[in-house]
Coordinates of C-alpha atoms in Angstrom, one line a residue:
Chain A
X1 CA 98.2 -142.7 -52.6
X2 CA 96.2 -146.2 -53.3
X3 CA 95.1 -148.9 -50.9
X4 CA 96.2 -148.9 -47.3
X5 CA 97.8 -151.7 -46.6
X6 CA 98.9 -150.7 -42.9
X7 CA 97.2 -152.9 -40.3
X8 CA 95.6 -150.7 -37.2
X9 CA 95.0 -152.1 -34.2
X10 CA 91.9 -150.7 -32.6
X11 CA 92.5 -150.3 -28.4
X12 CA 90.7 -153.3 -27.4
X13 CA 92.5 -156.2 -29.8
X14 CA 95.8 -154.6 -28.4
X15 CA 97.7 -156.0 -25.3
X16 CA 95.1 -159.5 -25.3
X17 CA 93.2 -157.8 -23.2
X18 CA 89.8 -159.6 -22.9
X19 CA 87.3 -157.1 -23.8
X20 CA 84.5 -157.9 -21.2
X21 CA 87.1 -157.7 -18.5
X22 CA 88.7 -154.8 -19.7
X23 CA 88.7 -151.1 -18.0
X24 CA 91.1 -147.8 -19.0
X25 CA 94.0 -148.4 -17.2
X26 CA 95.6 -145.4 -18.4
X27 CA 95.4 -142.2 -20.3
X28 CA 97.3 -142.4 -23.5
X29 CA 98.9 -139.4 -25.2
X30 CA 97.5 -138.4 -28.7
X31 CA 99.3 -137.4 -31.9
X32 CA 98.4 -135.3 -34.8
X33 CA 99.9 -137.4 -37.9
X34 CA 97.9 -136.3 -40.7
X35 CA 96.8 -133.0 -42.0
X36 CA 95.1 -131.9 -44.9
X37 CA 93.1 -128.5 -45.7
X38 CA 91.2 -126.9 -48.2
X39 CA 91.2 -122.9 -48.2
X40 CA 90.7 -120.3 -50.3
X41 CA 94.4 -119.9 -50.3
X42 CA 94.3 -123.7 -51.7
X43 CA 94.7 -126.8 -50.2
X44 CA 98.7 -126.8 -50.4
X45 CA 100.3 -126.8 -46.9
X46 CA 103.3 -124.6 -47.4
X47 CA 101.3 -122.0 -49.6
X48 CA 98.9 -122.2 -46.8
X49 CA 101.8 -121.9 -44.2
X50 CA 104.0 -119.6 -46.4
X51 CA 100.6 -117.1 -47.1
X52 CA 99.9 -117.3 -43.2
X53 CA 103.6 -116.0 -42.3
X54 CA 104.0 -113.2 -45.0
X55 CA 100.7 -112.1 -43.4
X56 CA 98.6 -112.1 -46.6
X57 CA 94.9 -111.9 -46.2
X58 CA 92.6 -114.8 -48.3
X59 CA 89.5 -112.7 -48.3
X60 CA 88.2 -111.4 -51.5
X61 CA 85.0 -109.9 -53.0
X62 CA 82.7 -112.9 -53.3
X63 CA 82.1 -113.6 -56.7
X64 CA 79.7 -117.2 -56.4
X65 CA 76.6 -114.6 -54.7
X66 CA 74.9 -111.7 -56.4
X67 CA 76.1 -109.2 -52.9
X68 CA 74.2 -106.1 -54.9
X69 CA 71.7 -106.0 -52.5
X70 CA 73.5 -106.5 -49.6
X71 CA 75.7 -104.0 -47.5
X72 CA 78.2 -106.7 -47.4
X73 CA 80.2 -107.7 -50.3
X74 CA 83.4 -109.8 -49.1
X75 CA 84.3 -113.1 -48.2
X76 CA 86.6 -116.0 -48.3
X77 CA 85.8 -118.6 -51.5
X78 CA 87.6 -121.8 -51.7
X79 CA 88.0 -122.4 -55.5
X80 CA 85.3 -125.6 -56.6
X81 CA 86.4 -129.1 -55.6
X82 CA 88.2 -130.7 -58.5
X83 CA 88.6 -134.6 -58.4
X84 CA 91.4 -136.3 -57.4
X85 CA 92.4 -140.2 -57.4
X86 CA 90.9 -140.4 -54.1
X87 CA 87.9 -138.7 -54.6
X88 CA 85.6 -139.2 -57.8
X89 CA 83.9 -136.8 -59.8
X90 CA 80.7 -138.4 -59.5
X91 CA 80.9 -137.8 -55.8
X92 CA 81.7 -134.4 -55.4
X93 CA 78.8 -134.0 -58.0
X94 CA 76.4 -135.6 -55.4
X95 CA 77.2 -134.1 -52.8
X96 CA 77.3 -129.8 -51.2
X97 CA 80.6 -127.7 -51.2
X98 CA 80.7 -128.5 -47.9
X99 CA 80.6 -131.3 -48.0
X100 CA 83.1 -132.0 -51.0
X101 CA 85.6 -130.1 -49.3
X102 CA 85.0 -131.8 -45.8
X103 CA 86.1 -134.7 -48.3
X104 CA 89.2 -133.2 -50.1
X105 CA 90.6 -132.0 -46.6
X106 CA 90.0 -135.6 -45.1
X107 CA 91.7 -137.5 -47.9
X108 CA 94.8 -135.4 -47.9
X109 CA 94.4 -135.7 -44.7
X110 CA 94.9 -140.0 -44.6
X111 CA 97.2 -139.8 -47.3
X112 CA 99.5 -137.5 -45.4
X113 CA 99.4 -139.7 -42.1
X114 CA 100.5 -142.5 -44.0
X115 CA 97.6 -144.4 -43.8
X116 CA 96.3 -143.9 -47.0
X117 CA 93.1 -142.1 -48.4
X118 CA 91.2 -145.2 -50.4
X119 CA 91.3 -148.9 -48.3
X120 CA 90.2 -152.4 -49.5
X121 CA 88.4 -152.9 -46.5
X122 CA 87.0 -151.3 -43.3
X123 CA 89.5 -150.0 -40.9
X124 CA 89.4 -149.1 -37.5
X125 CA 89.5 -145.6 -37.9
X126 CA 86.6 -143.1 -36.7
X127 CA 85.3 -139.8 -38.0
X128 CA 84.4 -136.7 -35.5
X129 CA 84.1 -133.7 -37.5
X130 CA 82.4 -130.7 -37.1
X131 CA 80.4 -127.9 -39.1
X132 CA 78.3 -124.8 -37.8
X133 CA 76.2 -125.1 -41.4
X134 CA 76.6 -128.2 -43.1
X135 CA 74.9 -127.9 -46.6
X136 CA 74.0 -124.4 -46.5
X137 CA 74.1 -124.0 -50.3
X138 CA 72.4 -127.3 -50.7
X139 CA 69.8 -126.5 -48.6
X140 CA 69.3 -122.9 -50.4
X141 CA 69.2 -124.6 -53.1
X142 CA 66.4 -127.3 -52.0
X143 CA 64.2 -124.6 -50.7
X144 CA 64.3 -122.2 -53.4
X145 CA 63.5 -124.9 -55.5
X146 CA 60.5 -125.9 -53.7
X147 CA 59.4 -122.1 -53.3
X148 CA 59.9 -121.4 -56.4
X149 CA 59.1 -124.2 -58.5
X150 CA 57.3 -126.9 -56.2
X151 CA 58.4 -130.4 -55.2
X152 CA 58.8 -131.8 -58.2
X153 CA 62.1 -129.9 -59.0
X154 CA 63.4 -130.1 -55.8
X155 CA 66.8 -131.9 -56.0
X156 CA 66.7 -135.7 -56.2
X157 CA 69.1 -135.9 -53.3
X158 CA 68.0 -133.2 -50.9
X159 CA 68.0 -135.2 -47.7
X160 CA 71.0 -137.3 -48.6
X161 CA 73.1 -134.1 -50.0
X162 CA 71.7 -131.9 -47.0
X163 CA 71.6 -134.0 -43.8
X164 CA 73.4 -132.9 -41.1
X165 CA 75.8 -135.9 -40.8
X166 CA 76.3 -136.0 -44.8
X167 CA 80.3 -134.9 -44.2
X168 CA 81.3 -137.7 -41.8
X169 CA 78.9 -140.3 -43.7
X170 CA 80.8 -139.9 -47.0
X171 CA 84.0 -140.0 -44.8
X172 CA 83.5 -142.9 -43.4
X173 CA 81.9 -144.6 -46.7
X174 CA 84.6 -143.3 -48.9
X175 CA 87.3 -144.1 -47.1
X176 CA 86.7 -147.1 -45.3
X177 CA 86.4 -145.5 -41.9
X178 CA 84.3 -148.4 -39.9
X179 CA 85.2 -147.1 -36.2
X180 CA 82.6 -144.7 -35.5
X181 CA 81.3 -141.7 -37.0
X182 CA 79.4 -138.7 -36.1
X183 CA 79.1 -135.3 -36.4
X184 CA 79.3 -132.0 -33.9
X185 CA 76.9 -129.4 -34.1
X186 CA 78.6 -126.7 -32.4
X187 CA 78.4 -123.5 -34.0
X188 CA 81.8 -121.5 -34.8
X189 CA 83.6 -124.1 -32.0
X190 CA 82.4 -127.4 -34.1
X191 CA 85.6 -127.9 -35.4
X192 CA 87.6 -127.5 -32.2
X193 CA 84.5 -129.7 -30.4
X194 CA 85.5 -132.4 -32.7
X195 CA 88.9 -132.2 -32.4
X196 CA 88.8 -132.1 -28.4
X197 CA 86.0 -135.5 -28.6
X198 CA 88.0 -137.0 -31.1
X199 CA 90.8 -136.4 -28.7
X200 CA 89.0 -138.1 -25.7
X201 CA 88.0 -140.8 -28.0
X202 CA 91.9 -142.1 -28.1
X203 CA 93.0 -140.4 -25.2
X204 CA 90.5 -143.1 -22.8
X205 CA 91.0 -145.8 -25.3
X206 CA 88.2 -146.3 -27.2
X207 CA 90.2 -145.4 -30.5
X208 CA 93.8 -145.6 -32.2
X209 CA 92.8 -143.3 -34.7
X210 CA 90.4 -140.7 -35.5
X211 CA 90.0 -138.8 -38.7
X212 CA 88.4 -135.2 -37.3
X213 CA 88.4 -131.6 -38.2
X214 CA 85.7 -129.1 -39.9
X215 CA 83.8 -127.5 -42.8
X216 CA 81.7 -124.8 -43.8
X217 CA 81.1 -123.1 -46.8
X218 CA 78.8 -120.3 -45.9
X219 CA 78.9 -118.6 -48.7
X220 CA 75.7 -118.4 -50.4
X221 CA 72.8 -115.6 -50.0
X222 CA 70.6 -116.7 -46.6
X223 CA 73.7 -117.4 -44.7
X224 CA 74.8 -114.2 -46.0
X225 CA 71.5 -112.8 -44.9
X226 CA 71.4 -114.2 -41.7
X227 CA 74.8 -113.0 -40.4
X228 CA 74.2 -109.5 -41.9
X229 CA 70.5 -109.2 -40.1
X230 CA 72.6 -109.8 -36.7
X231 CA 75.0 -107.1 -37.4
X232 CA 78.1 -108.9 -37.0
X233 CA 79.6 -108.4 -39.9
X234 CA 82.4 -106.1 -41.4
X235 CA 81.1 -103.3 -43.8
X236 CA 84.4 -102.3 -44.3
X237 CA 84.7 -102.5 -48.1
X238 CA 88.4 -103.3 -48.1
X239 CA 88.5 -107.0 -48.4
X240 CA 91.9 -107.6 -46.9
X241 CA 91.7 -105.2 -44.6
X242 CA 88.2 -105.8 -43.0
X243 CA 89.4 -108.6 -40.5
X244 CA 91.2 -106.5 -38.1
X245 CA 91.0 -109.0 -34.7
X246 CA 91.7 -106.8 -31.7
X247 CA 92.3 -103.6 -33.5
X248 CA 90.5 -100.7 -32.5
X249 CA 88.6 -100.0 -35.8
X250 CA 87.7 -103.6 -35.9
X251 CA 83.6 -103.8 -37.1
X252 CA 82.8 -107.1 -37.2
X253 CA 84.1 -110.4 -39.1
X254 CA 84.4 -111.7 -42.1
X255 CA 82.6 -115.0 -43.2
X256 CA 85.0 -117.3 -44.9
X257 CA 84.8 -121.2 -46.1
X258 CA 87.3 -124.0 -45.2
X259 CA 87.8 -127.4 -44.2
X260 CA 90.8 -128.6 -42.1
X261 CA 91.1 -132.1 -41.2
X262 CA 93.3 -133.6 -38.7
X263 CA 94.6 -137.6 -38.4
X264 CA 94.3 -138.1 -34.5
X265 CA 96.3 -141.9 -33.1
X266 CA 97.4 -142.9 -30.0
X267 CA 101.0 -141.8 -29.6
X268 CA 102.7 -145.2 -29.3
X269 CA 100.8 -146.7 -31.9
X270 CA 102.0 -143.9 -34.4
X271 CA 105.8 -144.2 -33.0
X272 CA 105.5 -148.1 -33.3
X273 CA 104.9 -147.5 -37.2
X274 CA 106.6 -144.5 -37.5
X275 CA 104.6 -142.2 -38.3
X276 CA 105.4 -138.1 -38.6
X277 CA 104.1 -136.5 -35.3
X278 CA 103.0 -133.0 -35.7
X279 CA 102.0 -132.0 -32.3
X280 CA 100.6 -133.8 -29.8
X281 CA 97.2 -132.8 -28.4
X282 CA 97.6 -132.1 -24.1
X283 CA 94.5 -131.3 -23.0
X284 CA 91.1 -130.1 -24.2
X285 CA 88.3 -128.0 -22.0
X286 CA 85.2 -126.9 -22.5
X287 CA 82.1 -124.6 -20.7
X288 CA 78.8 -123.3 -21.7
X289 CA 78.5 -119.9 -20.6
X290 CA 74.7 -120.3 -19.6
X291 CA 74.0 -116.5 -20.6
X292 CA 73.3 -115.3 -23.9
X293 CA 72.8 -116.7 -27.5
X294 CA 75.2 -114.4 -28.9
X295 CA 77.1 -112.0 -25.9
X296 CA 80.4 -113.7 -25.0
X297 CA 81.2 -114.0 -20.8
X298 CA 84.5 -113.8 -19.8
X299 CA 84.2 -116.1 -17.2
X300 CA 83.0 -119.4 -19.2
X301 CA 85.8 -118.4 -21.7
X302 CA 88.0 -118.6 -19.0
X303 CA 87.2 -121.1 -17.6
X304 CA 87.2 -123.3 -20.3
X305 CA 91.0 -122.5 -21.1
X306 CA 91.6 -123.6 -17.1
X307 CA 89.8 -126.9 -17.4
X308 CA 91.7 -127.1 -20.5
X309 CA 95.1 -126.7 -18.9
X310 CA 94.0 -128.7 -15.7
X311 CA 93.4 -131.9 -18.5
X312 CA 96.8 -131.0 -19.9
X313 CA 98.3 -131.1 -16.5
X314 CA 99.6 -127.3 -17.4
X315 CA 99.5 -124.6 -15.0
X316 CA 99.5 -121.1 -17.0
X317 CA 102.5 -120.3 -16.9
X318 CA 103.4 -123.2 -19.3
X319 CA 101.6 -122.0 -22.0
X320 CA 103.8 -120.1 -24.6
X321 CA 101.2 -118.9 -27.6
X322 CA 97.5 -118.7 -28.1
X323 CA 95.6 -118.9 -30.8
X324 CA 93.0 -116.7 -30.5
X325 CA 89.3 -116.7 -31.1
X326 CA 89.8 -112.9 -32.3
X327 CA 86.8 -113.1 -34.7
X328 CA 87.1 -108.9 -35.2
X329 CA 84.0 -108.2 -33.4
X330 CA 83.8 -105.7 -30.5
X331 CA 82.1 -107.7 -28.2
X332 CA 84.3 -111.4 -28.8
X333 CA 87.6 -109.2 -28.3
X334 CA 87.3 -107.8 -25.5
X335 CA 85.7 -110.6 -24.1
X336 CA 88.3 -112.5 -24.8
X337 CA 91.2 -110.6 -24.1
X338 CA 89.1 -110.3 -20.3
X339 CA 89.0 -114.1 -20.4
X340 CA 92.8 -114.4 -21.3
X341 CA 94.1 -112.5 -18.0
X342 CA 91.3 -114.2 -15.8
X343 CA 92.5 -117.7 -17.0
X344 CA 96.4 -117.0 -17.1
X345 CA 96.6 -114.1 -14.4
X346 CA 99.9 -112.1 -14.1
X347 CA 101.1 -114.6 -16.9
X348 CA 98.8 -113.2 -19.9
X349 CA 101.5 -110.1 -19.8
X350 CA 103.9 -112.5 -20.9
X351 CA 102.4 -114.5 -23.6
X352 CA 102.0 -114.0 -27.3
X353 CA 98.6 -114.2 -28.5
X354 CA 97.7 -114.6 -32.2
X355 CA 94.7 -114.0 -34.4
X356 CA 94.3 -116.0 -37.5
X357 CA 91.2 -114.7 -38.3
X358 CA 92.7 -111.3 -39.7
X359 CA 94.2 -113.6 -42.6
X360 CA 91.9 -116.5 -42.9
X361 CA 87.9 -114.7 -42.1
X362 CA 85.9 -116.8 -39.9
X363 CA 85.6 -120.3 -41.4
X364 CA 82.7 -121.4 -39.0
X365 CA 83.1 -124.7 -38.0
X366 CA 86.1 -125.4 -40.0
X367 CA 87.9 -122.8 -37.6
X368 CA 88.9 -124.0 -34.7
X369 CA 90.7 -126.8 -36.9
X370 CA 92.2 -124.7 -39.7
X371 CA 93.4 -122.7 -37.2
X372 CA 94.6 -125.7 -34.4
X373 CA 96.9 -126.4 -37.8
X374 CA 98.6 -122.8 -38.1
X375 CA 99.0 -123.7 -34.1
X376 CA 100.7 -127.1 -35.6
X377 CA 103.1 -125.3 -37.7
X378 CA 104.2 -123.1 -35.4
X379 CA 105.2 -125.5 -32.8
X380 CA 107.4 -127.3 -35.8
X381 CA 109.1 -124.1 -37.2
X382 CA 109.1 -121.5 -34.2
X383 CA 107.2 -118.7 -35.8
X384 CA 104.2 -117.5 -34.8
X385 CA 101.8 -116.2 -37.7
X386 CA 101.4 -112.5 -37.1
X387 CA 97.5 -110.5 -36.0
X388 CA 97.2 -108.4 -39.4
X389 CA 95.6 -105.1 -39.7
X390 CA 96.4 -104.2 -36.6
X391 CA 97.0 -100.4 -36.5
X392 CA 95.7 -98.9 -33.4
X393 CA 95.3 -100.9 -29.7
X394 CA 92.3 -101.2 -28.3
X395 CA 92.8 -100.1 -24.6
X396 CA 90.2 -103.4 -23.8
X397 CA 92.5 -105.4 -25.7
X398 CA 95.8 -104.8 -23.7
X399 CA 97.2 -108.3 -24.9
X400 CA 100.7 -108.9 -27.1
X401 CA 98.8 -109.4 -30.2
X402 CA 101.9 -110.5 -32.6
X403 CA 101.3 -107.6 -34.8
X404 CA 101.6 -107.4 -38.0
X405 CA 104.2 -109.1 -38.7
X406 CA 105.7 -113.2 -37.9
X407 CA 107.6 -113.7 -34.8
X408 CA 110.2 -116.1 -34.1
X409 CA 110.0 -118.1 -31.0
X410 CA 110.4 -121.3 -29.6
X411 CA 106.7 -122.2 -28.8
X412 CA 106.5 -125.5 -27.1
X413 CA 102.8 -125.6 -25.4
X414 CA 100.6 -123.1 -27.0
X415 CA 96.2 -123.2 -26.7
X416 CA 93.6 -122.8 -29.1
X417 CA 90.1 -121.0 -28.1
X418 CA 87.4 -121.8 -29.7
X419 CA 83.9 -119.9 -28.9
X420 CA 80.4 -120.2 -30.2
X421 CA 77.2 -118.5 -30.1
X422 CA 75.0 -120.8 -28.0
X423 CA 77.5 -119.8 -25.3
X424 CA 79.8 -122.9 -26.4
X425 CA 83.6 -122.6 -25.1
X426 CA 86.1 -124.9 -26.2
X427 CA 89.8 -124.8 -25.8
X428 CA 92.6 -127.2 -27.2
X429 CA 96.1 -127.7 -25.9
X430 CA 98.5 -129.0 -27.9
X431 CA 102.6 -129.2 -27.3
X432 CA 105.6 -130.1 -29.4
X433 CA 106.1 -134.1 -29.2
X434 CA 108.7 -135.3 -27.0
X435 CA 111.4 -135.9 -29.6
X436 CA 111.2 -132.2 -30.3
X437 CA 111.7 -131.2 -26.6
X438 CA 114.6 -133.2 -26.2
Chain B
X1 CA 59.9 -139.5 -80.2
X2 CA 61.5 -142.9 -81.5
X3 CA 62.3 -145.5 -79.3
X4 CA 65.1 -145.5 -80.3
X5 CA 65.7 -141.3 -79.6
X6 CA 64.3 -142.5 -76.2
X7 CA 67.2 -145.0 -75.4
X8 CA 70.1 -142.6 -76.9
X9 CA 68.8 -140.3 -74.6
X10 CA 68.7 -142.4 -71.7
X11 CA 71.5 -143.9 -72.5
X12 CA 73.5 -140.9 -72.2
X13 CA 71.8 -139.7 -68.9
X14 CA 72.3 -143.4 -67.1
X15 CA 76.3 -143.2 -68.4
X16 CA 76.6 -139.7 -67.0
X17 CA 75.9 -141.8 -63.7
X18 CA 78.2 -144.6 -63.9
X19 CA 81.9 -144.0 -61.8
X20 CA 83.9 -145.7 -64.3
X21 CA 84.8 -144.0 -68.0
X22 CA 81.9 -145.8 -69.9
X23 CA 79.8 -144.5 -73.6
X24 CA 76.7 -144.5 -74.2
X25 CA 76.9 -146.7 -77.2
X26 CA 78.5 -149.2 -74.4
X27 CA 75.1 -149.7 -72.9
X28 CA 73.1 -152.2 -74.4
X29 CA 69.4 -152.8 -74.6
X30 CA 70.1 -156.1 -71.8
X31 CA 72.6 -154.1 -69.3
X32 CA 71.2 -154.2 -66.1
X33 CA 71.5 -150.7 -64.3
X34 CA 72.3 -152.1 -61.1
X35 CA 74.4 -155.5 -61.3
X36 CA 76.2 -154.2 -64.8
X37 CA 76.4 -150.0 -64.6
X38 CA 76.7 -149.8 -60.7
X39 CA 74.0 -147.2 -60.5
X40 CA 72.8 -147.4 -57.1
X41 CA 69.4 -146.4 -55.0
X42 CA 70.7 -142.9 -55.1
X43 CA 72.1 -143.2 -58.8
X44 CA 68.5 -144.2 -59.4
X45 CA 66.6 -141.4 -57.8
X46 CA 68.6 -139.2 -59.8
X47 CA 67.7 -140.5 -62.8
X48 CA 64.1 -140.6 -62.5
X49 CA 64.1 -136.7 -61.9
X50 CA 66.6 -136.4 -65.2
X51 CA 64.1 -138.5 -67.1
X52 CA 61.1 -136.3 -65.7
X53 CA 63.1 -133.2 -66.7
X54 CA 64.3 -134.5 -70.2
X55 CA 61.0 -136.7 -71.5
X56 CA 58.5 -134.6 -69.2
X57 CA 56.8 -137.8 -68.0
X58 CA 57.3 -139.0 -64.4
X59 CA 57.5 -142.5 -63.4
X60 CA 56.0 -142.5 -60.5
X61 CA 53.8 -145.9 -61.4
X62 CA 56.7 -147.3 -61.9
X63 CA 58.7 -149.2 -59.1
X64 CA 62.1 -148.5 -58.8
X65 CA 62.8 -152.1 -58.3
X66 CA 61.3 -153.0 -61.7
X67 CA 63.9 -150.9 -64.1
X68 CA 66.3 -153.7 -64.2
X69 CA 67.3 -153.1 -67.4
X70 CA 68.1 -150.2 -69.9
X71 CA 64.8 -152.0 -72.0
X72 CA 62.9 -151.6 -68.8
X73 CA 63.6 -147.8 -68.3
X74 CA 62.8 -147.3 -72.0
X75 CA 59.8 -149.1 -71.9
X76 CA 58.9 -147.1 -68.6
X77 CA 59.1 -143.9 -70.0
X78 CA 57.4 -145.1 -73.7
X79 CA 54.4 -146.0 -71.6
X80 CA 54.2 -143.1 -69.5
X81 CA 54.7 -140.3 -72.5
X82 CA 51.4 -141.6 -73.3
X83 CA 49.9 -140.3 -70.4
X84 CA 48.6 -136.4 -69.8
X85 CA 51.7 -134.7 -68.7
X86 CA 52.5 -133.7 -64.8
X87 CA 50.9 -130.4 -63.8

């Protein structure tokens, strides 16, 4: 912790290469060298990890909503930010749960790059994150206020704690993040979105480094609301058992809050200061399936995971693990599953495919990040997380599922789907750095 | 209400603002909000709606720009508890 003092060079001071004069000359390979979460398991990474591999379910009944009017009653609830040395009381005061945690996850995120959470001055660095939400408390809060008690008592800060971009503004402010900033607006696949721009961002050298990742906190009563009105969620009263991804009794998912934050950096500037290399990100695809607001298509989902293996230079037969969607619902299961064997062909027979969604819920926007780290982990340790609650196969899901329990295996490319209402698709590649392969 | 109630009172809302550890009995009549306490535009937005919801008078004659001062504020919200009350 405490001021960076680490000098980063952004792309266009490196070399001497005039900047009017200059053009890509080259795609540069991206690293993951900083992670930091925030989940209602906690925000440590081996509990998080540990939790994930013992198959242990996060989701609980929700205790911060009054659920006695609703036919839904569970959720996963991250515990309420507390302040750290790199993030002040005073600011997680100011600011939505979503927020706050967005900023939690991206501090531990710098300080476990290396680079540092707090800087004396503005560095390089640029923020993509991701959030299907943003201040959905806040804004409950704002509106009932207004409703109920008129303008006056509306909160001071509404458009300042509530705007969209609120997460990467305090990033960036916070911790000195001058590169860029912005934020995704992607439904459930924000997160991954993020990651897979923030990825293009280094990989065609406009960055070094990107800070990037996602948040949601959709816990609260209209969220709540809204998700039960379109049917999609579990009734299952079981809390740990509700998320059953691929299962045959699956009903629906399970809303859950997280933020996962990632340090993206070109791969030669993190080995020329030695930075810790979790993974390297390969290739990132995406596809709107052009059909429905909510129905999933096989075909965009599949196509996605191609062009995601074409920018990886992979062919299917590469790819060891996926990371699954697998919210729980009928329809995004076997959808998926359909999408999996149109993508990898004969190959899908072969490969494991894992949902974290039966341990985590669905985290929104935060997901596709939260879960690109399980992804992380398992390319370091060789042990894929298991699918839990999965008791009965689903003859549309006719997929190796992992379940139940962790597997061990050597998992050197593996793929993360991401898919959204909206019809958004994105899918992330990642593969073990090259000091692991050799 | 006293004055002097009036800039306890104030005092503790405006150090309930301020990042670093700091009393209210550390805030003097002359500290200026911005250049001494740090409270920022947004630091000052909240505190207009605290001072609404602890004195019951809005500011809203009064300019921002013009509370330089702990004096100011209190002087602020002296004049404005003489005026009818909001709704």
């Amino acid at each position: 912790m405490g001021s960076s003092t680490l000098k980063i060079v952004p792309p266009w001071k490196r070399g001497g290469i005039v900047p009017s004069l200059r053009r890509p000359q080259r795609e540069h390979r991206v690293a993951v060298t900083g992670i930091g979460i925030v989940t209602p398991f906690g925000s440590d990474l081996d509990v998080f990890w540990n939790a994930m591999l013992a198959g242990r379910s996060c989701i609980s009944n929700i205790s911060r909503v009054d659920t006695s009017g609703f036919p839904v009653h569970i959720g996963g609830q991250v515990a309420d930010v507390e302040p750290t040395p790199f993030l002040p009381e005073l600011l997680i005061r100011r600011n939505d749960q979503c927020t706050g945690i967005g900023l939690l996850a991206g501090g531990l995120a710098l300080e476990s790059s290396g680079l540092g959470a707090l800087a004396d001055e503005r560095r390089p660095i640029s923020v993509v994150v991701g959030s299907a939400f943003g201040a959905s408390q806040g804004l409950q809060e704002v509106y009932d206020s207004y409703f109920l008690r008129g303008w006056r008592k509306m909160h001071p800060l509404a458009v300042t704690r509530n705007m969209f971009n609120s997460l990467s503004s305090n990033l960036s402010i916070q911790y000195k993040l001058g590169g860029s900033h912005f934020t995704v607006a992607a439904a459930c696949a924000s997160g991954a979105v993020a990651i897979g721009e923030a990825f293009r961002r280094i990989r065609h050298g406009e960055d070094t480094v990107v800070l990037t990742g996602g948040a949601d906190a959709p816990i609260c009563g209209s969220v709540l609301g809204g998700w039960t009105h379109l049917r999609v969620l579990s009734r299952n009263p079981e809390p740990q058992r509700a998320s059953r991804p691929f299962d045959s009794a699956r009903d629906g998912l399970v809303l859950s809050e997280a933020a996962a934050m990632l340090v993206l950096e070109d791969y030669e500037h993190a080995r020329e200061r030695g930075a810790h290399c979790y993974g390297e990100i390969a290739g990132y695809g995406t596809t709107s399936d052009a059909s429905h607001l909510t129905a999933p298509d096989s075909v965009g989902q599949s196509q996605a995971i191609a062009r995601a293996l074409h920018s990886a230079g992979l062919v299917p037969e590469d790819v060891d693990l996926v990371n699954a969607h697998g919210t729980s619902t009928k329809l995004n299961d076997e959808a998926e599953s359909r999408a999996l064997r149109l993508a990898l062909g004969t190959h899908a027979d072969r490969v494991a495919v894992t949902a974290n969604k039966s341990m985590l819920g669905h985290t929104m926007g935060a997901s596709g990040a939260l879960e690109l780290v399980s992804t992380l982990f398992t390319l370091r340790d060789s042990v894929i997380p298991p699918t839990i609650n999965y008791d009965t196969p689903d003859p549309l899901c006719d997929l190796d599922y992992v379940p139940n329990h962790a597997r061990r295996s050597n998992v050197r490319v593996a793929i993360k789907n991401s898919f959204a209402f909206g019809g958004e698709n994105a899918v992330l590649v990642v593969r073990q750095p090259e000091e692991m392969l050799q | 209400m006293t004055t002097e109630e009036i800039r306890t009172k104030l005092a503790t809302l405006i150090a309930k603002k301020v990042d670093r550890r700091i009393t209210s009995e550390q805030i003097e009549w002359d500290s200026r909000l911005r250049d001494d306490l740090g409270i920022d535009s947004l630091a000052v937005a909240e505190l207009l709606y605290e001072i609404e919801e602890t004195f019951g008078t809005p500011l809203e004659e009064t300019e921002p720009g013009k509370l330089v001062t702990l004096r100011d504020a209190v002087d602020a919200i002296e004049r404005g508890l003489q005026l009818p009350p909001a709704n």
